[in-house]
XYZ file of C-alpha atoms in Angstrom:
548
model
C 5.041 27.029 11.525
C 3.877 25.643 8.185
C 0.293 26.687 8.895
C 1.504 30.252 9.621
C 2.989 30.352 6.116
C -0.149 28.935 4.561
C -0.974 30.010 1.013
C -4.668 30.967 1.037
C -4.937 30.061 -2.631
C -4.933 26.400 -1.543
C -7.792 26.841 0.940
C -10.653 25.889 -1.379
C -8.917 22.741 -2.619
C -7.794 21.719 0.877
C -11.281 22.231 2.277
C -12.931 20.186 -0.476
C -10.240 17.485 -0.397
C -10.451 17.136 3.384
C -14.250 16.947 3.401
C -14.395 14.325 0.653
C -11.655 12.275 2.332
C -13.591 12.493 5.592
C -16.782 11.305 3.905
C -14.894 8.332 2.469
C -13.201 7.540 5.789
C -16.301 7.749 8.006
C -18.046 4.494 6.968
C -14.772 2.587 6.991
C -13.860 3.893 10.445
C -17.166 2.528 11.752
C -16.648 -0.799 9.978
C -13.029 -1.241 11.056
C -13.944 -0.387 14.637
C -16.583 -3.108 14.710
C -14.276 -5.633 13.035
C -11.527 -4.963 15.570
C -13.771 -6.112 18.411
C -13.515 -2.760 20.214
C -16.637 -1.253 18.675
C -17.395 1.491 16.186
C -16.462 4.190 18.724
C -12.831 3.039 18.761
C -12.745 3.330 14.976
C -14.093 6.888 15.066
C -11.686 7.916 17.852
C -8.730 6.523 15.945
C -9.878 8.102 12.689
C -10.098 11.673 13.939
C -7.119 11.615 16.338
C -4.711 9.953 13.900
C -6.186 11.895 10.985
C -5.468 15.252 12.609
C -2.108 14.520 14.250
C -0.547 12.584 11.360
C -1.505 15.405 8.999
C 0.078 18.049 11.232
C 3.273 16.200 12.175
C 3.684 13.778 9.233
C 5.922 14.053 6.198
C 3.375 13.706 3.379
C 1.431 16.890 2.685
C -1.671 15.217 1.236
C -1.823 12.089 3.398
C -5.218 11.146 4.885
C -4.674 8.757 7.791
C -6.978 6.559 9.831
C -7.840 2.924 10.584
C -6.993 0.657 7.645
C -7.621 -2.964 6.746
C -4.149 -4.350 7.558
C -3.919 -2.529 10.899
C -7.450 -3.581 11.854
C -6.680 -7.231 11.129
C -3.736 -7.135 13.544
C -5.750 -5.187 16.119
C -8.572 -7.746 15.926
C -6.091 -10.588 16.393
C -4.640 -8.812 19.413
C -8.062 -8.190 20.955
C -9.060 -11.850 20.603
C -5.715 -13.042 21.993
C -5.771 -10.710 24.999
C -9.341 -11.662 25.872
C -8.395 -15.345 25.693
C -5.195 -15.037 27.748
C -5.830 -12.307 30.287
C -9.569 -12.109 31.037
C -9.030 -13.842 34.391
C -6.449 -11.229 35.444
C -8.937 -8.346 35.235
C -9.768 -5.619 32.726
C -8.174 -6.401 29.352
C -8.758 -2.984 27.735
C -5.634 -1.360 29.289
C -3.476 -4.151 27.809
C -4.926 -3.559 24.343
C -4.654 0.224 24.492
C -1.115 0.114 25.906
C -0.168 -2.035 22.894
C -1.604 0.599 20.549
C 0.232 3.330 22.460
C 3.548 1.457 22.305
C 3.088 0.861 18.579
C 3.039 4.632 18.143
C 6.141 5.009 20.314
C 7.940 2.413 18.175
C 7.001 4.326 15.023
C 8.382 7.545 16.490
C 11.628 5.689 17.252
C 11.717 4.336 13.681
C 11.494 7.882 12.388
C 14.117 9.253 14.768
C 16.456 6.403 13.786
C 15.771 7.253 10.113
C 14.534 3.760 9.271
C 11.925 5.063 6.833
C 14.302 4.890 3.887
C 14.696 1.117 4.298
C 11.105 0.283 3.339
C 12.129 0.444 -0.331
C 14.122 -2.766 0.186
C 11.003 -4.851 0.831
C 10.664 -7.143 -2.212
C 7.433 -7.028 -4.155
C 6.406 -10.692 -3.596
C 6.563 -10.215 0.188
C 4.384 -7.104 0.079
C 2.044 -8.700 -2.472
C 1.604 -11.914 -0.489
C 1.127 -10.048 2.770
C -1.415 -7.543 1.478
C -3.332 -10.261 -0.355
C -3.410 -12.308 2.842
C -4.781 -9.325 4.749
C -7.461 -8.911 2.083
C -8.461 -12.562 2.443
C -8.621 -12.223 6.236
C -10.975 -9.252 5.949
C -13.219 -11.129 3.525
C -13.314 -14.359 5.535
C -14.031 -12.632 8.840
C -16.994 -10.781 7.278
C -18.702 -13.876 5.825
C -20.666 -14.599 9.025
C -21.651 -10.959 9.861
C -22.729 -10.576 6.220
C -25.254 -13.332 6.886
C -26.317 -11.839 10.221
C -24.395 -14.369 12.350
C -21.653 -13.821 14.927
C -18.269 -14.671 13.397
C -15.577 -17.036 14.668
C -12.380 -15.238 15.653
C -9.931 -16.829 13.209
C -9.852 -17.456 9.464
C -9.354 -21.181 9.920
C -12.338 -21.334 12.282
C -14.413 -19.504 9.679
C -13.544 -22.062 7.003
C -14.304 -25.024 9.251
C -17.579 -23.476 10.451
C -19.014 -22.636 7.023
C -21.232 -25.811 6.890
C -22.901 -24.748 10.151
C -23.535 -21.255 8.782
C -26.228 -22.421 6.370
C -28.514 -23.375 9.252
C -28.160 -19.971 10.957
C -28.444 -17.470 8.090
C -30.536 -14.385 8.814
C -32.088 -13.814 5.397
C -32.982 -10.192 6.157
C -29.383 -9.398 7.149
C -28.073 -11.229 4.095
C -30.422 -9.256 1.852
C -29.310 -5.917 3.324
C -25.682 -6.980 2.928
C -26.265 -7.762 -0.740
C -27.952 -4.380 -1.205
C -24.868 -2.724 0.325
C -22.482 -4.495 -2.050
C -24.751 -3.681 -4.995
C -24.771 0.040 -4.165
C -21.021 0.016 -3.495
C -20.235 -1.222 -7.003
C -23.110 0.234 -9.045
C -23.388 3.780 -7.681
C -19.971 4.941 -9.063
C -21.298 4.126 -12.541
C -24.048 6.694 -11.966
C -21.883 9.428 -10.419
C -18.590 9.699 -8.552
C -19.405 13.033 -6.964
C -20.637 11.304 -3.791
C -18.527 8.363 -2.460
C -20.298 5.044 -2.929
C -19.265 3.884 0.560
C -21.337 6.666 2.128
C -24.304 6.042 -0.176
C -24.167 2.298 0.557
C -23.955 2.914 4.309
C -26.868 5.367 4.461
C -29.029 3.750 1.784
C -28.894 0.193 3.095
C -29.271 1.344 6.716
C -32.377 3.389 5.881
C -33.938 0.413 4.103
C -33.342 -1.779 7.157
C -34.679 0.929 9.512
C -37.915 1.695 7.667
C -38.654 -1.984 7.019
C -38.059 -2.619 10.746
C -35.903 -5.639 9.997
C -34.830 -7.781 12.935
C -31.081 -7.846 12.288
C -27.975 -7.135 14.431
C -26.887 -3.472 14.543
C -23.884 -1.527 15.864
C -25.665 -0.497 19.047
C -25.092 2.532 21.246
C -22.230 4.891 20.331
C -21.097 7.559 22.831
C -21.177 11.064 21.332
C -18.842 12.670 23.877
C -15.156 13.376 23.344
C -12.916 10.439 24.281
C -11.547 10.258 27.828
C -7.853 9.736 28.543
C -7.185 6.047 29.251
C -3.424 6.252 29.831
C -3.820 6.173 33.614
C -4.997 2.575 33.406
C -1.685 1.517 31.855
C -0.130 1.435 35.321
C -2.228 -1.567 36.309
C -1.256 -3.737 33.347
C 0.021 -7.121 34.641
C 3.676 -7.942 34.041
C 2.809 -11.223 32.302
C 1.215 -9.200 29.495
C 4.387 -7.254 28.645
C 5.706 -9.810 26.131
C 2.403 -9.818 24.227
C 2.275 -6.013 24.308
C 5.779 -5.628 22.888
C 5.256 -8.303 20.223
C 2.038 -6.854 18.849
C 3.170 -3.260 19.267
C 6.143 -4.075 17.043
C 3.887 -5.807 14.506
C 1.555 -2.810 14.377
C 4.458 -0.354 14.162
C 6.175 -2.174 11.294
C 2.935 -2.765 9.415
C 1.691 0.789 9.942
C 5.029 2.181 8.772
C 5.075 0.082 5.604
C 1.426 0.826 4.805
C 1.860 4.565 5.376
C 5.048 4.898 3.345
C 3.618 2.922 0.443
C 0.670 5.320 0.431
C 3.136 8.233 0.586
C 4.833 6.920 -2.552
C 1.450 6.771 -4.303
C 0.786 10.371 -3.247
C 4.214 11.400 -4.600
C 3.466 9.781 -7.946
C 0.188 11.683 -8.258
C 1.367 15.080 -7.012
C 4.926 14.870 -8.442
C 6.293 15.820 -5.014
C 8.562 14.032 -2.539
C 7.591 13.040 0.999
C 9.824 12.880 4.075
C 9.774 9.203 5.082
C 11.179 9.637 8.568
C 8.976 12.585 9.434
C 5.996 10.593 8.175
C 6.825 7.799 10.621
C 7.105 10.288 13.472
C 3.734 11.829 12.577
C 2.066 8.436 12.305
C 3.644 7.422 15.620
C 2.401 10.532 17.421
C -1.093 9.933 16.038
C -1.209 6.248 16.987
C 0.261 6.840 20.460
C -2.269 9.552 21.313
C -5.120 7.564 19.744
C -4.187 4.568 21.901
C -4.050 6.737 25.011
C -7.646 7.851 24.334
C -9.076 4.454 23.348
C -8.772 4.795 19.580
C -7.940 2.174 16.984
C -4.449 2.436 15.414
C -4.122 3.128 11.715
C -1.884 4.346 8.943
C -1.939 6.356 5.747
C -5.122 5.351 3.911
C -4.594 4.960 0.168
C -8.204 5.576 -0.862
C -8.618 8.605 1.390
C -5.309 10.072 0.244
C -6.128 9.627 -3.441
C -9.586 11.203 -3.174
C -8.096 14.032 -1.126
C -5.640 14.815 -3.920
C -8.223 14.330 -6.682
C -10.603 16.703 -4.900
C -8.021 19.480 -4.697
C -6.102 18.829 -1.454
C -2.553 20.174 -1.657
C -1.316 20.796 1.906
C -1.467 19.149 5.311
C -4.500 21.291 6.140
C -6.573 18.939 3.954
C -5.689 15.931 6.106
C -6.398 17.952 9.243
C -9.857 18.910 7.935
C -10.504 15.230 7.149
C -9.936 14.377 10.818
C -11.961 17.347 12.110
C -14.895 16.313 9.907
C -15.013 12.867 11.535
C -14.812 14.481 14.994
C -17.779 16.730 14.206
C -19.812 13.769 12.924
C -18.982 11.819 16.105
C -20.137 14.630 18.376
C -23.089 15.795 16.291
C -24.534 12.658 14.746
C -22.821 9.702 16.391
C -26.054 8.458 17.967
C -27.525 7.794 14.519
C -24.788 5.234 13.844
C -26.323 2.913 16.437
C -28.980 1.932 13.860
C -26.441 0.749 11.248
C -26.757 -3.033 10.652
C -23.594 -5.114 11.028
C -24.325 -6.768 7.682
C -24.075 -3.314 6.058
C -20.594 -2.848 7.516
C -19.678 -6.345 6.318
C -20.998 -5.428 2.875
C -18.579 -2.496 2.776
C -15.589 -4.398 4.148
C -15.798 -7.332 1.740
C -15.119 -5.069 -1.301
C -12.337 -3.412 0.714
C -10.753 -6.835 1.196
C -11.136 -7.587 -2.510
C -9.430 -4.289 -3.382
C -6.468 -5.091 -1.130
C -5.744 -8.394 -2.894
C -2.975 -8.002 -5.473
C -4.682 -9.504 -8.503
C -1.960 -8.109 -10.766
C 0.665 -10.179 -8.953
C -1.451 -13.345 -9.146
C -2.230 -12.761 -12.805
C 1.476 -12.967 -13.592
C 2.376 -15.672 -11.077
C 3.067 -18.255 -13.800
C 5.245 -15.801 -15.707
C 7.480 -14.490 -12.931
C 10.514 -16.434 -11.598
C 9.510 -19.489 -9.580
C 11.375 -18.156 -6.555
C 9.234 -14.990 -6.539
C 6.045 -17.028 -6.923
C 7.117 -19.331 -4.081
C 7.778 -16.417 -1.725
C 4.460 -14.778 -2.616
C 2.438 -17.942 -1.941
C 4.264 -18.763 1.322
C 3.723 -15.245 2.677
C 0.080 -15.332 1.577
C -0.649 -18.631 3.353
C 1.174 -17.707 6.586
C -0.493 -14.293 6.653
C -3.984 -15.705 6.133
C -3.798 -18.631 8.531
C -0.832 -17.889 10.790
C 1.111 -15.018 12.342
C 1.417 -11.797 10.352
C 4.868 -10.789 11.594
C 6.176 -14.309 10.975
C 4.798 -14.083 7.445
C 6.789 -10.930 6.686
C 9.929 -12.187 8.424
C 9.874 -15.562 6.668
C 9.133 -13.880 3.347
C 12.094 -11.512 3.698
C 14.428 -14.341 4.684
C 13.276 -16.503 1.772
C 13.591 -13.624 -0.696
C 17.107 -12.811 0.483
C 18.279 -16.425 0.490
C 16.847 -17.131 -2.966
C 18.300 -13.917 -4.340
C 21.733 -14.653 -2.887
C 21.677 -18.089 -4.475
C 20.646 -16.639 -7.834
C 23.269 -13.920 -7.609
C 25.955 -16.445 -6.759
C 25.014 -18.484 -9.803
C 25.145 -15.437 -12.064
C 28.121 -13.601 -10.593
C 31.025 -16.006 -10.944
C 32.736 -13.881 -13.563
C 31.240 -10.519 -12.661
C 33.035 -7.961 -10.581
C 30.231 -5.387 -10.421
C 26.630 -6.168 -9.480
C 25.126 -2.709 -9.175
C 23.623 -0.027 -11.335
C 26.066 2.692 -12.274
C 25.449 6.280 -11.223
C 23.775 8.285 -13.931
C 26.513 10.919 -13.886
C 29.234 8.375 -14.729
C 28.222 7.017 -18.104
C 31.303 5.999 -20.081
C 30.954 4.857 -23.677
C 31.426 1.182 -24.382
C 33.764 0.105 -27.173
C 30.964 -0.480 -29.672
C 29.625 3.044 -29.038
C 32.810 5.020 -29.805
C 31.899 5.458 -33.470
C 28.286 6.417 -32.932
C 26.787 8.964 -35.381
C 26.868 12.612 -34.329
C 23.084 12.732 -34.364
C 23.086 10.056 -31.641
C 25.541 12.015 -29.477
C 23.399 15.148 -29.759
C 19.921 13.748 -29.152
C 20.219 10.336 -27.536
C 21.054 9.396 -23.946
C 22.574 5.928 -23.571
C 22.040 4.267 -20.174
C 24.081 1.200 -19.238
C 22.668 -1.318 -16.764
C 24.879 -3.764 -14.890
C 23.833 -6.935 -13.122
C 20.380 -8.265 -12.229
C 17.468 -5.863 -11.962
C 16.008 -7.026 -8.652
C 14.160 -5.683 -5.612
C 17.297 -4.152 -4.133
C 18.055 -2.053 -7.206
C 14.624 -0.926 -8.422
C 14.644 2.286 -6.364
C 17.922 3.349 -8.006
C 16.599 2.383 -11.407
C 13.427 4.429 -10.961
C 15.658 7.451 -10.360
C 16.159 7.429 -14.125
C 12.908 9.377 -14.510
C 13.912 12.287 -12.304
C 17.506 12.458 -13.527
C 16.776 12.513 -17.237
C 17.675 15.759 -18.963
C 14.520 17.313 -20.370
C 16.301 17.973 -23.705
C 16.767 14.263 -24.369
C 14.892 13.185 -27.472
C 15.430 9.420 -27.139
C 16.628 7.032 -24.422
C 18.691 3.934 -25.226
C 18.952 1.332 -22.457
C 21.859 -1.116 -22.781
C 20.810 -4.400 -21.128
C 23.659 -6.585 -22.406
C 24.813 -7.218 -18.806
C 21.372 -7.638 -17.246
C 20.902 -11.393 -17.205
C 18.168 -11.647 -14.578
C 15.054 -9.655 -13.677
C 12.725 -10.460 -10.779
C 9.085 -9.402 -10.281
C 10.063 -6.146 -8.540
C 12.427 -5.312 -11.397
C 9.776 -6.170 -13.974
C 7.209 -3.807 -12.463
C 9.858 -1.106 -11.938
C 10.765 -1.328 -15.642
C 7.060 -1.161 -16.531
C 6.608 1.924 -14.357
C 9.655 3.703 -15.815
C 8.695 2.957 -19.420
C 5.133 4.078 -18.772
C 6.345 7.432 -17.417
C 8.689 7.873 -20.370
C 5.871 7.138 -22.782
C 3.757 9.834 -21.119
C 6.668 12.251 -21.692
C 6.799 11.164 -25.345
C 10.410 10.001 -24.967
C 10.999 6.943 -27.217
C 12.953 4.073 -25.646
C 15.315 1.703 -27.440
C 16.510 -1.538 -25.832
C 19.829 -3.121 -26.796
C 21.151 -6.536 -25.866
C 18.139 -8.077 -24.157
C 19.072 -11.477 -22.758
C 16.683 -14.421 -22.709
C 15.256 -14.187 -19.169
C 14.666 -10.396 -19.072
C 13.282 -10.524 -22.619
C 10.830 -13.233 -21.600
C 9.746 -11.206 -18.595
C 9.154 -8.047 -20.642
C 7.155 -10.002 -23.224
C 5.152 -11.894 -20.586
C 3.138 -8.842 -19.543
C 3.375 -7.183 -22.970
C 5.785 -4.388 -22.061
C 7.006 -5.286 -25.510
C 5.218 -4.128 -27.696
C 2.823 -1.987 -25.585
C 5.489 0.316 -24.080
C 8.483 -0.427 -26.311
C 7.862 -0.989 -30.007
C 9.304 -4.275 -31.289
C 11.257 -2.371 -33.944
C 13.012 -0.499 -31.123
C 14.560 -3.682 -29.696
C 18.057 -4.426 -31.044
C 20.612 -7.144 -30.539
C 23.614 -4.849 -30.974
C 24.481 -1.168 -30.752
C 25.367 -1.103 -34.457
C 21.868 -2.238 -35.387
C 20.480 0.588 -33.248
C 22.815 3.192 -34.796
C 21.877 2.042 -38.292
C 18.229 2.531 -37.367
C 18.972 6.092 -36.209
C 20.793 6.930 -39.475
C 17.783 5.744 -41.450
C 15.005 7.336 -39.395
C 16.284 10.505 -37.712
């Protein structure tokens, strides 16, 4: 129905946004397909099926969906595990594809059960450690292909096999891989009109082709439309059901988190609001159908979504065009992809892995609370060298236990540990005699209790609930005696948005730990001038009398 009400004024932007997003997604779909162990074709199938269906049925108008790094890492782990465990029982492909299909079904159930709104309760250190671990996995698993050598199947095996790599290096493949990385990073400095991933893919592949280099390539890629594989699900052995359900749940949870985080990024850029539960249903439909046709599962792709928006995409038609573009390339020019060297794909994936790593979180790891740093490192290590779902589960449990301990230590004499609703601001005793100029132009916001991962979503609501006539915002932090990493970055985000709106912010009553956190990453003085930080309300009111 939405397409029937389509505003034709958006057509040009949607067409350009979808095409650019498709150009960006194409090389990565090939690379992720190869990394998964199912081949480049599976990446292309997943890219166009999920891209089209998630755009039509999802809850984020500008989302561009397809295979992503985190989902590919899990898929690759599944493929290796199934081959190891079930090769003797017959064809393993139905087991793998049924897992992908069930992951989509789980996502649909998540959406129907309205679980999308709960993603906001994932603490930042857990997400940071997990995503950084995924980035490291991508990098480590591409070290051997980058050098033209077949890679071990696990990160630990890669590390232990590195000494043997030096005797097997294919110098031609290594050289082409280095050329790919060089183009990937240097070309955007020349122009950003054409995505560097596409230029790196085509440029490095042409060099290898015309020089007739003897290096491993993708190999044959079918150019026909995918055939339905769901009929083979019937023959899946019963002993595989536990593995199917386990990894389907992992993929569903990971795909949901990844997609909704990308949706939030899209909201921040477009100043709109997505429907979390509908987004999960759309992603689930896309992944289920992709699995039924032999495609790789995926999620909302941050890079594709951002370039879609930046190129003019405004409606779900842009995401649909992004998927159709990949389909047309598959049918019309898929055979050309067989000449692409594997070291070129590795050269594109290594920067992708680097981009996934949360360097911001690691930069501040010595400044954030030790409990946050501990959770981040534990999740990172388990993700990189262990089980991904265990990493998230253990991280959440640790974060909750450490927070409960901290809250218990801080809350002995406190009866309220939540942020007050914005509509219920009552003056404190030291504010009753405030100057009239303060009452007319200043909004005073009181915060209660620790600013932690469970309260940051409420706190960020300050931006949307602020009256546009407010000249200045005063934040009373007298009763905020603890701030974790999630709270720190939420405060940074809020203050940054306020600064863009030219709304000055005054802070009153900063306690030692929150003050140290704000100073540690230079929120004070970069976002809040030092002269706007006061110990008491009276100091603040005196400042207003003298300056306003």
